[in-house]
CSV table of C-alpha atoms in Angstrom, one decimal:
chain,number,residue,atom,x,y,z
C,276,UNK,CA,132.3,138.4,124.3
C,277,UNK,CA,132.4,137.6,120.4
C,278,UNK,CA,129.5,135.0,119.8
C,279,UNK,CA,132.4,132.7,118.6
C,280,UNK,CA,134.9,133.1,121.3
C,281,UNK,CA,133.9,131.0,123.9
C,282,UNK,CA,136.2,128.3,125.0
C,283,UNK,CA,135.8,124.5,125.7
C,284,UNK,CA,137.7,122.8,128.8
C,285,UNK,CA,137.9,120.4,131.1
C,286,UNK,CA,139.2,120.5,135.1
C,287,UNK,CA,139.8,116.6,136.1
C,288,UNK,CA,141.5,115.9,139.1
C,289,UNK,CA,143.6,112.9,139.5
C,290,UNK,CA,141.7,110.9,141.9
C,291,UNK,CA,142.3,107.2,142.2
C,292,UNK,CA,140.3,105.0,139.5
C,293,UNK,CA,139.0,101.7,139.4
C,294,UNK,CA,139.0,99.3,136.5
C,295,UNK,CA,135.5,98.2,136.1
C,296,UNK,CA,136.0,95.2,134.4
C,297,UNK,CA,138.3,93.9,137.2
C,298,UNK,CA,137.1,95.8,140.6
C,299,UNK,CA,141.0,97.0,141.3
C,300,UNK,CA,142.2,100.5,141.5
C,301,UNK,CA,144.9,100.9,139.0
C,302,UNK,CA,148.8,101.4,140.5
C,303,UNK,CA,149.2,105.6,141.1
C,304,UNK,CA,151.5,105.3,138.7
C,305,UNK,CA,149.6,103.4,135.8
C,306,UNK,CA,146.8,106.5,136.7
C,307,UNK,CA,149.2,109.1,136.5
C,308,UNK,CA,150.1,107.8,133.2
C,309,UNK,CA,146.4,107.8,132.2
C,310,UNK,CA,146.0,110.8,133.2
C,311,UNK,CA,148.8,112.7,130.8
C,312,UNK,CA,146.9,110.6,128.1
C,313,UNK,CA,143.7,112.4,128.6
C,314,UNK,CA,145.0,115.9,128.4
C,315,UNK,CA,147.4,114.9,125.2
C,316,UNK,CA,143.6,113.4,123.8
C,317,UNK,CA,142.2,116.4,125.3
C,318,UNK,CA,145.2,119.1,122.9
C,319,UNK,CA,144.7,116.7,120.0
C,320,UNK,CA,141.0,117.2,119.7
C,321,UNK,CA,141.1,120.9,119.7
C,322,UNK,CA,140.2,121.4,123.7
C,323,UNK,CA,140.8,124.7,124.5
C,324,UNK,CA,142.1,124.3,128.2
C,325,UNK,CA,142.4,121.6,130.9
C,326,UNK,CA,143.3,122.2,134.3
C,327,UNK,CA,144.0,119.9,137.4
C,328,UNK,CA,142.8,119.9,140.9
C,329,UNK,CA,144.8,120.5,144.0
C,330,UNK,CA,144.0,118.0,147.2
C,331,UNK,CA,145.8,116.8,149.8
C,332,UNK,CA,144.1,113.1,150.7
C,333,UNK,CA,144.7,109.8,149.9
C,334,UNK,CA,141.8,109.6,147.5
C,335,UNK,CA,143.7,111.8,145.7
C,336,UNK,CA,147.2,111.9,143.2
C,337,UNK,CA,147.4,115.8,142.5
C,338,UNK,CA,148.8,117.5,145.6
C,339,UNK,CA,151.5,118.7,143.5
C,340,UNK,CA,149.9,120.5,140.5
C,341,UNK,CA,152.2,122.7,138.9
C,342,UNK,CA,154.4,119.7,138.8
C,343,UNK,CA,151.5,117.4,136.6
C,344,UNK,CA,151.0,120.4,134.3
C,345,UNK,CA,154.7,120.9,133.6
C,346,UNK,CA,154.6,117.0,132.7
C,347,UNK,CA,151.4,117.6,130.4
C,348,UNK,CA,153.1,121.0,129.0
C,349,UNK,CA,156.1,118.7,127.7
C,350,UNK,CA,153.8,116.1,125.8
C,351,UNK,CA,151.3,118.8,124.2
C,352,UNK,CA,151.4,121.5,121.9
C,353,UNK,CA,148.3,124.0,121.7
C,354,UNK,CA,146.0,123.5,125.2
C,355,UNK,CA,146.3,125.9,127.5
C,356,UNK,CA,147.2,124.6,131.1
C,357,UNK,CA,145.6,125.9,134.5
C,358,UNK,CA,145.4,125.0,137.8
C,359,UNK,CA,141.7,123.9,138.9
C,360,UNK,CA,142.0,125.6,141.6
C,361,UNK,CA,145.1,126.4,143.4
C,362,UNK,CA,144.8,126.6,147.4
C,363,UNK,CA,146.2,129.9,147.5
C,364,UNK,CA,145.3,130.7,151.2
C,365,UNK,CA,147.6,127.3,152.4
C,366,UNK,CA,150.5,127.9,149.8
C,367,UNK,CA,153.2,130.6,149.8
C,368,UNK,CA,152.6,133.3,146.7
C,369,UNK,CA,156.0,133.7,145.9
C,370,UNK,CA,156.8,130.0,145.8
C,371,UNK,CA,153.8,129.2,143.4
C,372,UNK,CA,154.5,132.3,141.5
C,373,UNK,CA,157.3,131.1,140.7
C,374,UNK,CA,156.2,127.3,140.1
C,375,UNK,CA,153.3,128.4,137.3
C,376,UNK,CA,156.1,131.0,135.7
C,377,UNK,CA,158.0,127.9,135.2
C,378,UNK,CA,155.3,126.3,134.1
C,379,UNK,CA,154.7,129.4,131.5
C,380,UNK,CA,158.3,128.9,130.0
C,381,UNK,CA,158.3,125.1,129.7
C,382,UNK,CA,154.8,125.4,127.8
C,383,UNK,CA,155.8,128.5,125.8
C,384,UNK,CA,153.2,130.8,127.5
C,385,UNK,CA,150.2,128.3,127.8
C,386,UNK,CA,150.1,128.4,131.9
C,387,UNK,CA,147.7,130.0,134.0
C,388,UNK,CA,146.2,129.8,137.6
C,389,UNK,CA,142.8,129.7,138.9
C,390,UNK,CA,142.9,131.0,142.5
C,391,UNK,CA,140.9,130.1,145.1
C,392,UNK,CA,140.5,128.8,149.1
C,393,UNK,CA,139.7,125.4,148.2
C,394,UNK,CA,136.2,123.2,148.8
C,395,UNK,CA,138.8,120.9,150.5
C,396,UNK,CA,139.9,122.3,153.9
C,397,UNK,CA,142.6,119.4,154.7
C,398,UNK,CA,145.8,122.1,153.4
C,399,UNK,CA,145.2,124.0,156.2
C,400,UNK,CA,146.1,122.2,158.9
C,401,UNK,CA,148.7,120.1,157.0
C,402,UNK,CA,150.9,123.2,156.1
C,403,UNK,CA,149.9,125.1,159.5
C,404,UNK,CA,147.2,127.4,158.9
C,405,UNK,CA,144.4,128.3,161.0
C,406,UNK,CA,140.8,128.1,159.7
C,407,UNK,CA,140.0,131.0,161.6
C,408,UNK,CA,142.3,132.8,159.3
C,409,UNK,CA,140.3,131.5,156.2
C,410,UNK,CA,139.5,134.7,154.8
C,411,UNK,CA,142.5,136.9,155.6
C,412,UNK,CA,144.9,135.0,154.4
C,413,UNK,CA,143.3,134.5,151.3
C,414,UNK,CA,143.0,138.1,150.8
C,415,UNK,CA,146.4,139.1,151.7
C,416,UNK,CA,147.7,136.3,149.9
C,417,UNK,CA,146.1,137.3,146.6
C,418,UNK,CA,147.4,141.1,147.0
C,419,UNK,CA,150.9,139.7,147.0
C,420,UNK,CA,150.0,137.3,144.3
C,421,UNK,CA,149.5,140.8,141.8
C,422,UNK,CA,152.3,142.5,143.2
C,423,UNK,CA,154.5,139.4,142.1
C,424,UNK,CA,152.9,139.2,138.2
C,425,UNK,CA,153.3,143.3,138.4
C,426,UNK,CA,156.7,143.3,139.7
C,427,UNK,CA,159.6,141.0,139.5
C,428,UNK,CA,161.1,143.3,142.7
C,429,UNK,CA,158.6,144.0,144.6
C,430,UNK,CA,158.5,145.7,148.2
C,431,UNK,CA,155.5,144.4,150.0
C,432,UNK,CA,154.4,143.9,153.9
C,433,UNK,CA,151.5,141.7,155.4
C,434,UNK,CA,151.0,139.7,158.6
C,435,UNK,CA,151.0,136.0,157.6
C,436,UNK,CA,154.5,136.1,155.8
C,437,UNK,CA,157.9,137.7,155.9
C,438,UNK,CA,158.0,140.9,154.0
C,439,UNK,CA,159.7,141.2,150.5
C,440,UNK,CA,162.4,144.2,150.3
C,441,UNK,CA,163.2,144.1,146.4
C,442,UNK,CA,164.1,140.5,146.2
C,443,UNK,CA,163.8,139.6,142.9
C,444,UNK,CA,161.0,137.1,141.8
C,445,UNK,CA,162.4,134.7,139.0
C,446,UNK,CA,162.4,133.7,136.4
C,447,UNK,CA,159.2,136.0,134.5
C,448,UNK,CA,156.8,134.2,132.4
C,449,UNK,CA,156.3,134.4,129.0
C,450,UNK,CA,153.2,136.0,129.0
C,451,UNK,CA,153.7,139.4,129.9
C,452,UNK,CA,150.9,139.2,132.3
C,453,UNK,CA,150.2,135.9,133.4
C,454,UNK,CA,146.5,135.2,133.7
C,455,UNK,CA,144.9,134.8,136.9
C,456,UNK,CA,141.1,133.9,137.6
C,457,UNK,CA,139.4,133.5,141.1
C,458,UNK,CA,137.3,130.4,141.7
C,459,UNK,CA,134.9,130.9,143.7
C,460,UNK,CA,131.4,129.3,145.2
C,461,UNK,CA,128.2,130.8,145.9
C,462,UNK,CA,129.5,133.5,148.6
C,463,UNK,CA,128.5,137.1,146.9
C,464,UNK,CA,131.5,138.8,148.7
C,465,UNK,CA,133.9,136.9,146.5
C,466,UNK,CA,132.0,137.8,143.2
C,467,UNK,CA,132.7,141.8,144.3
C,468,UNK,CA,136.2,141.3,145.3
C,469,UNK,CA,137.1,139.5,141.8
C,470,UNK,CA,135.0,142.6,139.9
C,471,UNK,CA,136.4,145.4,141.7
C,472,UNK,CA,139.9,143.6,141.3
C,473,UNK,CA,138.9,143.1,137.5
C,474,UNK,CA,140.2,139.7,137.6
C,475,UNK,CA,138.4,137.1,135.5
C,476,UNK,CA,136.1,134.6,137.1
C,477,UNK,CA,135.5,130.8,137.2
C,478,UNK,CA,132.3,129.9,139.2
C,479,UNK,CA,131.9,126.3,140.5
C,480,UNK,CA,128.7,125.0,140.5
C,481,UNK,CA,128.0,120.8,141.6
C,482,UNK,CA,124.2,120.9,141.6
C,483,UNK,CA,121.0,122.5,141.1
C,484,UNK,CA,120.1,125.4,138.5
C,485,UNK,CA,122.9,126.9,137.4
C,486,UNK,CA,121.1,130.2,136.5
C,487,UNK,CA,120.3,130.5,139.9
C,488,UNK,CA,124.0,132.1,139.7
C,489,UNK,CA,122.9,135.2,136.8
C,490,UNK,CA,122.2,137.6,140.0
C,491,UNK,CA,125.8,137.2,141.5
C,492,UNK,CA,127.1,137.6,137.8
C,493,UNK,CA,125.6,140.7,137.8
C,494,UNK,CA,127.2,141.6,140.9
C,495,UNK,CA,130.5,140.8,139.6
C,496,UNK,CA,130.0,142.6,136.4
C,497,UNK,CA,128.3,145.6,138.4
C,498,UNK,CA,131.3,145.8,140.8
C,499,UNK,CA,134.0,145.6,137.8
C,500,UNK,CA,132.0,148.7,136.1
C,501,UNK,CA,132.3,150.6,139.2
C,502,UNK,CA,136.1,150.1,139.8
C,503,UNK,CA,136.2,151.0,136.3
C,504,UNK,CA,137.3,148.0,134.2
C,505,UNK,CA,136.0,146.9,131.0
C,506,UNK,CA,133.6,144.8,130.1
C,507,UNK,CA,136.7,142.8,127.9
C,508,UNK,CA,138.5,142.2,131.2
C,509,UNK,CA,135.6,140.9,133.0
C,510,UNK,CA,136.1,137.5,131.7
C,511,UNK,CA,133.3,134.7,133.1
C,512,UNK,CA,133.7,130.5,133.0
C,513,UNK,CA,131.5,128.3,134.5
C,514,UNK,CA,132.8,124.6,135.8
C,515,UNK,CA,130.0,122.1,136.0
C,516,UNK,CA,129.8,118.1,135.5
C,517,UNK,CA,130.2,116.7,132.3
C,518,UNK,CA,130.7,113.8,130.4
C,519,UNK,CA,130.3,113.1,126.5
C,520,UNK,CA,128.9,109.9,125.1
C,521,UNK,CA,127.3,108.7,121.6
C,522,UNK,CA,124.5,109.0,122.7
C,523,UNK,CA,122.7,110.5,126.0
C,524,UNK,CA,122.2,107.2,128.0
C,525,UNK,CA,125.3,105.6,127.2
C,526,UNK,CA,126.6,109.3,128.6
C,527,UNK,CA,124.7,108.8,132.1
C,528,UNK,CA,125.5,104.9,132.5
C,529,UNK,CA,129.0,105.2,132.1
C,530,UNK,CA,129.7,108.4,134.3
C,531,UNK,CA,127.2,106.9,137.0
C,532,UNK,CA,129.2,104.1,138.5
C,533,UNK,CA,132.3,106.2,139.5
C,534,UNK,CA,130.2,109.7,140.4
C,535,UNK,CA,128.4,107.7,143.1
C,536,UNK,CA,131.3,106.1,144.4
C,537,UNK,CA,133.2,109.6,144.8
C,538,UNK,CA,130.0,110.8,146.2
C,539,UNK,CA,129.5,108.4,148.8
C,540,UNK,CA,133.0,108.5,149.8
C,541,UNK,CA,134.7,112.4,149.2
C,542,UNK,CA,131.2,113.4,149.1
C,543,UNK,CA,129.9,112.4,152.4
C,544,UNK,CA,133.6,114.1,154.1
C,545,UNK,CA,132.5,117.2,152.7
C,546,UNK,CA,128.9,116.6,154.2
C,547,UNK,CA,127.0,116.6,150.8
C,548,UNK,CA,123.7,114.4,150.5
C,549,UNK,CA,124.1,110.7,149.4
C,550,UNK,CA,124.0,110.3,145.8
C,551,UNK,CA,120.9,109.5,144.1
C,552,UNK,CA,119.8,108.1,140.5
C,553,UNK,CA,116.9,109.9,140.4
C,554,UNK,CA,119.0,112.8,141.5
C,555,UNK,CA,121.4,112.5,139.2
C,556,UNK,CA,118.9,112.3,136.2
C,557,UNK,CA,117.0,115.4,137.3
C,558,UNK,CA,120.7,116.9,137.5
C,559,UNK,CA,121.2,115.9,133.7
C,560,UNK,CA,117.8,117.6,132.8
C,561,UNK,CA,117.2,120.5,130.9
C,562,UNK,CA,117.7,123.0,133.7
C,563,UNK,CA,120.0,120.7,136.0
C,564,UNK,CA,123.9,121.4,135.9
C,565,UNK,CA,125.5,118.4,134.7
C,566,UNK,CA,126.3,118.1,131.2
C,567,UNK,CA,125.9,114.5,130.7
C,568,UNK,CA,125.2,113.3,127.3
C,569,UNK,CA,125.5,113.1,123.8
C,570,UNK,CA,127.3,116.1,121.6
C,571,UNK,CA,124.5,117.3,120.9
C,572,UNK,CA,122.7,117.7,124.0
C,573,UNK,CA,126.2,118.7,125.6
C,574,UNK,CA,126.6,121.7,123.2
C,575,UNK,CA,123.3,122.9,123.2
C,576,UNK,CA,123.0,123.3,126.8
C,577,UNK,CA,126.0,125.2,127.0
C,578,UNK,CA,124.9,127.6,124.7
C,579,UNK,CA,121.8,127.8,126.7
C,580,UNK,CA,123.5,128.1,129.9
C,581,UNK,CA,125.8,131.1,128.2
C,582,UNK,CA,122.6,133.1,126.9
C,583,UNK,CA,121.1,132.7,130.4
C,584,UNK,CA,123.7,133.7,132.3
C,585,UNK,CA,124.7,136.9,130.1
C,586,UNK,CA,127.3,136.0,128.7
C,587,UNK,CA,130.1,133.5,129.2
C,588,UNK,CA,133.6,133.2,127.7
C,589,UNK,CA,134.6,129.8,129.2
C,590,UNK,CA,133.0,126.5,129.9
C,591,UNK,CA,135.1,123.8,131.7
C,592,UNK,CA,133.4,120.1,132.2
C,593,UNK,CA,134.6,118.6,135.4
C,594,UNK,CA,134.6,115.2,133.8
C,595,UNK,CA,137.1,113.6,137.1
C,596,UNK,CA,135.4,109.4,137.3
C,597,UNK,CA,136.9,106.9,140.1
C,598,UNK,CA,135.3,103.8,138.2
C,599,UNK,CA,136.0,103.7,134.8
C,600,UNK,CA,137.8,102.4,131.4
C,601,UNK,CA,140.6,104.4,130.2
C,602,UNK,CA,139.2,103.9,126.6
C,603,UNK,CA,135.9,105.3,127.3
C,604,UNK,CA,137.4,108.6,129.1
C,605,UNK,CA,139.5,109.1,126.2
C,606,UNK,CA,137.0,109.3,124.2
C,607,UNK,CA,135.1,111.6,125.7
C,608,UNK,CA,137.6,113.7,125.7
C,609,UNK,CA,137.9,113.1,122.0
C,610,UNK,CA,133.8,114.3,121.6
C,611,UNK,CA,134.4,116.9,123.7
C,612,UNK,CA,137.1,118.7,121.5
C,613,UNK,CA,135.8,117.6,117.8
C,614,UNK,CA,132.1,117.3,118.5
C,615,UNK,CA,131.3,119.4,121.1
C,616,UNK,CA,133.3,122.2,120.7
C,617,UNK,CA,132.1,122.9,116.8
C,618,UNK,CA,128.5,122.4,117.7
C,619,UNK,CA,128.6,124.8,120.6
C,620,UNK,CA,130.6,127.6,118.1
C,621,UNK,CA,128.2,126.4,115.2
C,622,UNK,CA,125.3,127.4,117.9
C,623,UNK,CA,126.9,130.6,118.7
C,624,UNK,CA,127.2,132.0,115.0
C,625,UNK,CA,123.5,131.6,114.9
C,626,UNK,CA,122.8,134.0,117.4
């Protein structure tokens, strides 16, 4: 990695959000509309990339991704547009290879996938997949997945779908090879399979030290040297928290209100701890992983969290809020891509 090439995004998911002035949840349609704004703010302000979530529960607007981002891809210009992340183990391959291809043309080669089995295990069931069959259909769902950007006929066999004989896979994207990360968690298995694939990465991380995750990106980049990749394919982002404000309080008070209602809500389905102020403070500390605050805080932990971790090419601030102003997440957004952004690259040329 360049010192200057890192790239600044954000992964929001389109959850339901309350007006905080008035106590009512704005119309899913009035969101949706909201939403688009952000990542239009989001291409105008120089943000590299912005991806949307994938859930399937009523807390939620974005079970149909590919079909927000091709919305987005016809109001922007520049920003690239990824999935964040797509349940690949409950979908078929060759149906959402050929949504994000679509999504590739209508964009003029701005689409990409992040591919993962989800933090959110309600897909399974709804489309008629066993848990028990969480990790095998993952993996045989991501084999086809390369076969299908490798070949637009491809002849391939498994055990959770039909096989393919040479039907032919259309229409191609624009990118000659479209890119595909893996999202994954804290499970070391899944940081080997990405490295010996040579497939970038994008690591999740909701709490705690985030350089507690340096070991397991040496394993990745251990098991892509051995499968014999190069270092240049073995592309690393990091998704944490975030939120931009003037200044760093302002930053914490507005993202509070809505993070612990998501928390006490989503959060407790999921079994995570109740959310805590003093918690979230110590999160927004110096070694904690959200980055909550002003530009200049924002920036200079990223580059911090980058050095730390060896090297990263992509950051993404998961900046989704269920209880806030449309004015004050659009100009975050707006910090984000003309404050942040040259401060973090700024910091970088230093080095």
């Amino acid at each position: 990695m360049t010192p200057t090439s890192l790239e600044i995004g954000i992964d929001n998911f389109v959850s339901h959000v309350i007006d905080p002035r008035t106590g009512v949840a704005y119309h899913p349609a009035e969101r949706m509309r909201q939403f688009l704004a952000e990542v239009v703010a989001a291409d105008r302000a120089g943000v590299d990339t912005f991806g949307v979530g994938e859930h399937h529960h009523e807390y939620f607007l974005d079970s149909a991704p590919s079909l927000i981002l091709a919305a987005a891809a016809a109001l922007t210009e520049r920003i690239r547009l990824r999935s964040a992340v797509t349940v690949l183990s409950a979908d078929d391959p060759v149906r959402l290879f050929e949504q994000f291809a679509t999504l590739d043309v209508i964009s003029g080669g701005r689409a990409e996938m992040v591919l993962g089995r989800g933090s959110f295990t309600e897909a399974f069931p709804l489309f008629g997949f066993d848990l028990a069959d969480y990790d095998s259909l993952f993996s045989e769902k991501l084999d086809l997945m390369l076969r299908l950007r490798a070949e637009p006929f491809p002849h391939w066999r498994g055990t959770h779908r039909p096989p393919l004989t040479g039907q032919g896979v259309f229409p191609r994207p624009v990118q000659e090879k479209l890119p595909m990360w893996i999202g994954v968690g804290g499970t070391p298995a899944s940081f080997v399979r990405a490295g010996a694939l040579g497939l970038p990465l994008m690591v999740g991380i909701i709490g705690g030290d985030p350089r507690r995750f340096r070991p397991l990106l040496d394993l990745y980049r251990e098991a892509g040297r051995k499968a014999g990749h190069s270092p240049e394919d073995l592309l690393v982002g990091v998704h944490c928290f975030g939120f931009v404000g003037d200044t760093d309080r302002q930053a914490a008070d507005d993202f509070w209100p809505g993070y612990e209602r998501t928390m006490s809500t989503v959060g407790r389905q999921r079994g995570l701890p109740a959310p805590d102020r003093a918690r979230y403070d110590s999160e927004i500390g110096e070694r904690g992983s959200f980055f909550i605050g002003s530009p200049d805080t924002v920036a200079r932990k990223i580059r911090d969290l980058g050095r730390d971790l060896g090297g990263i090419s992509r950051f993404t601030l998961q900046m989704t809020n269920s209880v806030m102003a449309p004015e004050t997440m659009l100009r975050s957004v707006e910090l984000l891509g003309t404050e942040v952004k040259p401060r973090v690259l700024h910091l970088l040329s230093l080095v």
